[in-house]
Amino acid sequence: TEAMKILFVSALMPYPLHSGGQVRVYNLLSRLSRHHEITLVTFLRDLSDKRYEKELPFCKKIITVYRGSAWQPGYVARSLLGDKPLLLTSYTHTRLREEIRRELEDFQYDLIHIEPWYVWPSLPTATIPMVVATHNIEYEVYTEYVHRFPIVPLRPGYYWDVLKLCCWEKRVWKHASHVVAVSQDDASVIRKSVRSAVPVSVVPNGVDVSSFRFETKKPGGVPVFLFVGSFMWMQNRDAVQWLMKSIWPMLAKRFSGAILRIVGRSMPPKLRELVANTRVTLLEHVENIEEEFHNADVLMAPIRIGGGTSFKILEAMACGLPVVTTTLGAAGLNVAHGRELLIANTEDKLVEAASLLVRSPKKRGEITRYARKTIERNYAWDTIAKSLDLV
């Protein structure tokens, strides 16, 4: 494709690779920069994150602005009093909007790419094309979260915020020159909203297949179950709560001496209390997640809130670790129950699926080999980056 000068606006510094969004943006930028000149504009959760600029040498220029946590009094107050939901309020930065406006005036950019869509409030009005990337259908994710929120009297206030989120999400899609979704399921939702006014393409999440080697663990010994996910995201907090309260006790009873390892950063205190005084190991600072995949017997991904596609499932499949997940956890992936992974939606069925993978080396081998082939065929970053290049 023809070389372009791209202004790429990211909600999160794309390094270190601690969350799915960081993995996605880092891998796409590193590959797109081989053909295009990219200026990265990114928000910082912590001012110390500026040090990671040196890990992004493929970007021609990097512009940063401090955002911090969404739950700051100023953001919360403006979301309560204004027309934007909290998510968008926390990405509304007047100074950055002015800085981007000057950047667009001073340099000849061909394209603006925003990822995800909710950084849109910090963009000035521009005449060049804008690609809007989505990682989830956010209003669907937040609706499910509010539906499960334990303090019932607070739900109406949260539903109001979700209603505003839904309106803004659809509005931004309609302002785009092109919308990028991570799955066909998400793309279908977006197409229904924009009708034929805006083209919608699928650029899935992926795996660096050279970094995640395929290796099948020998059966036998005490089974090790693994959960992986950043607790910055509500989907993972809910999944671990369900795992610890309902699923793990049944697995621990069935497999004497079984081990559960939870890998994830920023675990909230209430979840820590669930983990305390159990045969569960919490690992918050794992530098090599590949080792965790290779040392486990089954990845447990009991996702009840979600959208987009799960990086931990893709990476486990690449490594040869069999996956047990829900219909929602597998949504958006080109996989089938019994072929690349096992799908179940109740505690009993999830435990049965995990037990099958522990006790049947033959089934485990069939699933892991097919899963790796699917990753190499459909989810390698080099292939995925080419599809975004076409967009």
CSV table of C-alpha atoms in Angstrom, one decimal, residues 90-375:
chain,number,residue,atom,x,y,z
A,90,SER,CA,-12.1,11.1,31.5
A,91,TYR,CA,-10.8,11.3,27.9
A,92,THR,CA,-11.9,14.9,27.4
A,93,HIS,CA,-8.7,17.1,27.4
A,94,THR,CA,-8.9,20.6,26.1
A,95,ARG,CA,-5.1,21.1,26.1
A,96,LEU,CA,-4.6,17.9,24.1
A,97,ARG,CA,-7.3,18.8,21.6
A,98,GLU,CA,-5.4,22.1,21.0
A,99,GLU,CA,-2.1,20.3,20.6
A,100,ILE,CA,-3.6,17.8,18.1
A,101,ARG,CA,-5.1,20.7,16.2
A,102,ARG,CA,-1.7,22.4,15.9
A,103,GLU,CA,-0.1,19.1,14.9
A,104,LEU,CA,-2.6,18.7,12.1
A,105,GLU,CA,-2.1,22.3,10.9
A,106,ASP,CA,1.7,22.2,11.0
A,107,PHE,CA,2.2,18.8,9.3
A,108,GLN,CA,0.5,17.1,6.4
A,109,TYR,CA,-1.2,14.0,7.8
A,110,ASP,CA,-3.2,11.6,5.6
A,111,LEU,CA,-5.2,9.9,8.3
A,112,ILE,CA,-6.3,9.9,11.9
A,113,HIS,CA,-6.7,6.5,13.6
A,114,ILE,CA,-8.2,6.4,17.1
A,115,GLU,CA,-8.2,3.3,19.3
A,116,PRO,CA,-10.5,2.7,21.0
A,117,TRP,CA,-13.3,5.0,20.0
A,118,TYR,CA,-13.8,6.8,23.3
A,119,VAL,CA,-10.7,9.1,22.9
A,120,TRP,CA,-12.9,10.9,20.4
A,121,PRO,CA,-13.7,13.9,22.7
A,122,SER,CA,-10.0,15.0,22.6
A,123,LEU,CA,-10.0,15.3,18.8
A,124,PRO,CA,-10.5,18.7,17.1
A,125,THR,CA,-12.6,19.0,14.0
A,126,ALA,CA,-10.6,17.7,11.1
A,127,THR,CA,-11.1,17.3,7.3
A,128,ILE,CA,-8.9,14.2,6.8
A,129,PRO,CA,-10.3,10.7,7.1
A,130,MET,CA,-10.7,9.2,10.5
A,131,VAL,CA,-10.5,5.4,11.3
A,132,VAL,CA,-12.3,4.5,14.5
A,133,ALA,CA,-11.3,1.2,16.1
A,134,THR,CA,-13.4,-0.6,18.7
A,135,HIS,CA,-12.2,-3.3,21.2
A,136,ASN,CA,-15.7,-4.1,22.5
A,137,ILE,CA,-19.3,-2.9,22.1
A,138,GLU,CA,-18.8,-0.9,25.3
A,139,TYR,CA,-22.4,-0.2,26.1
A,140,GLU,CA,-23.1,-4.0,26.0
A,141,VAL,CA,-20.2,-4.7,28.4
A,142,TYR,CA,-21.3,-2.0,30.9
A,143,THR,CA,-25.0,-3.0,30.7
A,144,GLU,CA,-24.1,-6.5,31.8
A,145,TYR,CA,-21.8,-5.1,34.6
A,146,VAL,CA,-24.6,-2.9,35.9
A,147,HIS,CA,-27.1,-5.8,35.7
A,148,ARG,CA,-24.8,-7.8,38.1
A,149,PHE,CA,-23.9,-4.8,40.3
A,150,PRO,CA,-24.6,-5.9,43.9
A,151,ILE,CA,-25.9,-2.6,45.3
A,152,VAL,CA,-29.3,-2.5,43.7
A,153,PRO,CA,-30.3,1.1,44.7
A,154,LEU,CA,-27.3,2.4,42.8
A,155,ARG,CA,-28.2,0.6,39.5
A,156,PRO,CA,-30.5,3.4,38.1
A,157,GLY,CA,-27.6,5.9,38.2
A,158,TYR,CA,-25.3,3.5,36.5
A,159,TYR,CA,-27.9,2.6,33.8
A,160,TRP,CA,-28.2,6.4,33.1
A,161,ASP,CA,-24.4,6.5,32.5
A,162,VAL,CA,-24.7,3.4,30.2
A,163,LEU,CA,-27.5,5.1,28.2
A,164,LYS,CA,-25.3,8.1,27.6
A,165,LEU,CA,-22.5,5.7,26.7
A,166,CYS,CA,-24.6,4.0,24.1
A,167,CYS,CA,-25.7,7.3,22.5
A,168,TRP,CA,-22.1,8.5,22.2
A,169,GLU,CA,-20.7,5.2,21.0
A,170,LYS,CA,-23.1,5.1,18.1
A,171,ARG,CA,-22.5,8.8,17.4
A,172,VAL,CA,-18.8,8.3,17.1
A,173,TRP,CA,-19.2,5.3,14.7
A,174,LYS,CA,-21.4,7.5,12.4
A,175,HIS,CA,-18.7,10.2,12.4
A,176,ALA,CA,-16.0,7.8,11.3
A,177,SER,CA,-14.7,7.4,7.7
A,178,HIS,CA,-14.2,3.7,8.5
A,179,VAL,CA,-14.9,1.6,11.7
A,180,VAL,CA,-12.7,-1.3,12.7
A,181,ALA,CA,-14.1,-4.1,14.9
A,182,VAL,CA,-12.2,-7.0,16.4
A,183,SER,CA,-14.9,-9.7,15.6
A,184,GLN,CA,-17.7,-10.4,13.1
A,185,ASP,CA,-20.1,-10.3,16.0
A,186,ASP,CA,-19.1,-6.7,17.0
A,187,ALA,CA,-19.0,-5.7,13.3
A,188,SER,CA,-22.6,-6.9,12.8
A,189,VAL,CA,-23.8,-4.7,15.8
A,190,ILE,CA,-22.0,-1.7,14.3
A,191,ARG,CA,-23.3,-2.2,10.8
A,192,LYS,CA,-26.9,-2.3,12.1
A,193,SER,CA,-26.3,1.1,13.7
A,194,VAL,CA,-24.5,2.9,10.9
A,195,ARG,CA,-26.5,1.1,8.1
A,196,SER,CA,-24.5,1.6,4.9
A,197,ALA,CA,-23.3,5.1,5.7
A,198,VAL,CA,-19.9,3.9,7.1
A,199,PRO,CA,-17.8,0.9,6.0
A,200,VAL,CA,-17.0,-1.6,8.8
A,201,SER,CA,-14.1,-4.0,8.7
A,202,VAL,CA,-12.9,-6.7,11.0
A,203,VAL,CA,-9.2,-6.6,12.2
A,204,PRO,CA,-9.1,-9.3,14.9
A,205,ASN,CA,-6.9,-9.6,18.0
A,206,GLY,CA,-3.8,-11.8,17.5
A,207,VAL,CA,-0.7,-13.5,18.8
A,208,ASP,CA,3.0,-13.1,18.1
A,209,VAL,CA,3.4,-16.7,17.1
A,210,SER,CA,7.2,-16.5,17.2
A,211,SER,CA,7.0,-15.5,20.9
A,212,PHE,CA,4.6,-18.2,22.0
A,213,ARG,CA,6.0,-21.6,21.2
A,214,PHE,CA,3.8,-24.7,21.1
A,215,GLU,CA,4.6,-27.2,23.8
A,216,THR,CA,2.3,-29.9,25.2
A,217,LYS,CA,2.7,-30.6,28.9
A,218,LYS,CA,3.1,-34.2,29.8
A,219,PRO,CA,0.0,-35.6,31.7
A,220,GLY,CA,0.2,-36.8,35.3
A,221,GLY,CA,0.9,-35.4,38.7
A,222,VAL,CA,-1.2,-32.8,40.5
A,223,PRO,CA,-3.3,-30.7,38.0
A,224,VAL,CA,-2.6,-27.0,37.7
A,225,PHE,CA,-5.4,-24.7,36.7
A,226,LEU,CA,-4.7,-21.2,35.5
A,227,PHE,CA,-6.5,-17.9,35.2
A,228,VAL,CA,-4.9,-14.9,33.4
A,229,GLY,CA,-6.3,-11.4,33.1
A,230,SER,CA,-5.8,-7.8,34.2
A,231,PHE,CA,-8.1,-6.7,37.0
A,232,MET,CA,-8.3,-3.2,35.6
A,233,TRP,CA,-11.2,-4.7,33.6
A,234,MET,CA,-14.5,-5.6,35.1
A,235,GLN,CA,-14.8,-8.8,33.0
A,236,ASN,CA,-11.8,-10.3,34.7
A,237,ARG,CA,-12.9,-9.2,38.2
A,238,ASP,CA,-16.3,-10.9,37.7
A,239,ALA,CA,-14.8,-14.0,36.2
A,240,VAL,CA,-12.4,-14.6,39.1
A,241,GLN,CA,-15.2,-14.0,41.6
A,242,TRP,CA,-17.3,-16.7,39.9
A,243,LEU,CA,-14.2,-19.0,39.7
A,244,MET,CA,-13.3,-18.6,43.3
A,245,LYS,CA,-16.8,-18.8,44.8
A,246,SER,CA,-18.4,-21.5,42.7
A,247,ILE,CA,-16.0,-23.3,40.3
A,248,TRP,CA,-12.7,-23.8,42.1
A,249,PRO,CA,-14.2,-25.4,45.3
A,250,MET,CA,-15.7,-28.1,43.0
A,251,LEU,CA,-12.4,-28.6,41.1
A,252,ALA,CA,-10.4,-28.7,44.4
A,253,LYS,CA,-12.8,-31.4,45.7
A,254,ARG,CA,-12.6,-33.5,42.6
A,255,PHE,CA,-8.8,-33.3,42.3
A,256,SER,CA,-7.0,-33.7,45.6
A,257,GLY,CA,-4.1,-31.4,45.9
A,258,ALA,CA,-5.0,-29.4,42.7
A,259,ILE,CA,-3.5,-26.0,42.3
A,260,LEU,CA,-5.1,-22.8,41.0
A,261,ARG,CA,-2.8,-20.0,39.8
A,262,ILE,CA,-4.2,-16.5,39.2
A,263,VAL,CA,-2.1,-14.2,37.1
A,264,GLY,CA,-3.2,-10.6,37.0
A,265,ARG,CA,-2.4,-7.1,38.1
A,266,SER,CA,-4.4,-4.6,40.2
A,267,MET,CA,-6.5,-7.2,42.1
A,268,PRO,CA,-9.0,-5.3,44.3
A,269,PRO,CA,-9.1,-5.9,48.1
A,270,LYS,CA,-12.4,-7.9,48.0
A,271,LEU,CA,-11.0,-10.4,45.6
A,272,ARG,CA,-7.8,-10.7,47.6
A,273,GLU,CA,-9.9,-11.7,50.6
A,274,LEU,CA,-11.4,-14.5,48.5
A,275,VAL,CA,-7.9,-15.8,47.6
A,276,ALA,CA,-6.5,-15.5,51.1
A,277,ASN,CA,-6.1,-18.8,53.1
A,278,THR,CA,-6.8,-21.0,50.1
A,279,ARG,CA,-4.7,-23.2,47.9
A,280,VAL,CA,-4.6,-20.5,45.4
A,281,THR,CA,-1.5,-18.6,44.3
A,282,LEU,CA,-1.9,-14.9,43.2
A,283,LEU,CA,0.9,-13.7,40.8
A,284,GLU,CA,0.7,-10.0,40.1
A,285,HIS,CA,4.1,-9.5,38.4
A,286,VAL,CA,4.8,-12.2,35.9
A,287,GLU,CA,7.4,-11.2,33.3
A,288,ASN,CA,7.1,-14.3,31.2
A,289,ILE,CA,3.5,-15.4,30.8
A,290,GLU,CA,4.5,-18.1,28.3
A,291,GLU,CA,6.1,-20.1,31.2
A,292,GLU,CA,2.8,-20.0,33.1
A,293,PHE,CA,1.0,-21.4,30.1
A,294,HIS,CA,3.5,-24.2,29.7
A,295,ASN,CA,3.4,-25.1,33.4
A,296,ALA,CA,-0.4,-25.4,33.6
A,297,ASP,CA,-2.8,-28.1,32.6
A,298,VAL,CA,-5.9,-26.1,31.8
A,299,LEU,CA,-6.7,-22.4,31.3
A,300,MET,CA,-10.0,-21.5,33.0
A,301,ALA,CA,-11.7,-18.5,31.4
A,302,PRO,CA,-15.2,-18.3,32.9
A,303,ILE,CA,-16.2,-15.0,31.2
A,304,ARG,CA,-19.7,-13.7,32.0
A,305,ILE,CA,-19.3,-10.1,31.0
A,306,GLY,CA,-17.6,-9.3,27.7
A,307,GLY,CA,-17.2,-8.4,24.1
A,308,GLY,CA,-14.4,-8.3,21.6
A,309,THR,CA,-12.0,-11.2,21.8
A,310,SER,CA,-9.8,-12.5,24.6
A,311,PHE,CA,-6.0,-12.4,24.3
A,312,LYS,CA,-5.4,-14.9,27.1
A,313,ILE,CA,-7.4,-17.5,25.2
A,314,LEU,CA,-5.5,-16.9,21.9
A,315,GLU,CA,-2.1,-17.0,23.7
A,316,ALA,CA,-3.0,-20.2,25.6
A,317,MET,CA,-4.1,-21.8,22.3
A,318,ALA,CA,-0.8,-20.8,20.7
A,319,CYS,CA,1.2,-22.3,23.6
A,320,GLY,CA,-0.6,-25.7,23.6
A,321,LEU,CA,-2.6,-25.1,26.8
A,322,PRO,CA,-6.2,-26.3,26.5
A,323,VAL,CA,-8.9,-23.8,27.2
A,324,VAL,CA,-12.2,-24.0,29.1
A,325,THR,CA,-14.4,-21.0,28.6
A,326,THR,CA,-18.0,-19.8,28.2
A,327,THR,CA,-19.9,-19.0,25.1
A,328,LEU,CA,-19.3,-15.4,25.8
A,329,GLY,CA,-15.5,-16.0,26.3
A,330,ALA,CA,-15.3,-17.7,22.9
A,331,ALA,CA,-17.5,-15.1,21.2
A,332,GLY,CA,-15.9,-13.5,18.2
A,333,LEU,CA,-13.3,-16.2,17.8
A,334,ASN,CA,-13.2,-18.6,14.8
A,335,VAL,CA,-13.3,-21.6,17.1
A,336,ALA,CA,-15.7,-24.4,17.9
A,337,HIS,CA,-16.5,-26.4,21.0
A,338,GLY,CA,-14.6,-29.7,21.0
A,339,ARG,CA,-12.3,-28.6,18.2
A,340,GLU,CA,-10.0,-25.8,19.5
A,341,LEU,CA,-11.4,-25.5,23.1
A,342,LEU,CA,-14.2,-26.6,25.4
A,343,ILE,CA,-17.2,-24.3,26.0
A,344,ALA,CA,-19.6,-24.6,29.1
A,345,ASN,CA,-21.8,-22.0,30.8
A,346,THR,CA,-22.6,-23.5,34.2
A,347,GLU,CA,-20.3,-24.3,37.2
A,348,ASP,CA,-21.0,-28.1,36.8
A,349,LYS,CA,-20.4,-28.1,33.0
A,350,LEU,CA,-17.2,-26.0,33.4
A,351,VAL,CA,-15.8,-28.4,36.0
A,352,GLU,CA,-16.7,-31.4,33.7
A,353,ALA,CA,-15.0,-29.8,30.8
A,354,ALA,CA,-11.8,-29.1,32.8
A,355,SER,CA,-11.9,-32.7,34.2
A,356,LEU,CA,-12.1,-34.2,30.7
A,357,LEU,CA,-8.9,-32.3,29.7
A,358,VAL,CA,-7.0,-33.4,32.7
A,359,ARG,CA,-8.1,-37.1,32.4
A,360,SER,CA,-8.0,-37.6,28.7
A,361,PRO,CA,-4.5,-37.0,27.1
A,362,LYS,CA,-6.0,-38.0,23.7
A,363,LYS,CA,-8.7,-35.3,23.8
A,364,ARG,CA,-6.2,-32.8,25.2
A,365,GLY,CA,-3.8,-33.5,22.3
A,366,GLU,CA,-6.4,-33.2,19.6
A,367,ILE,CA,-7.7,-29.9,20.9
A,368,THR,CA,-4.3,-28.3,21.5
A,369,ARG,CA,-2.9,-29.3,18.0
A,370,TYR,CA,-6.0,-28.0,16.2
A,371,ALA,CA,-5.9,-24.8,18.3
A,372,ARG,CA,-2.3,-24.0,17.3
A,373,LYS,CA,-3.2,-24.5,13.6
A,374,THR,CA,-6.1,-22.1,13.9
A,375,ILE,CA,-3.8,-19.5,15.6
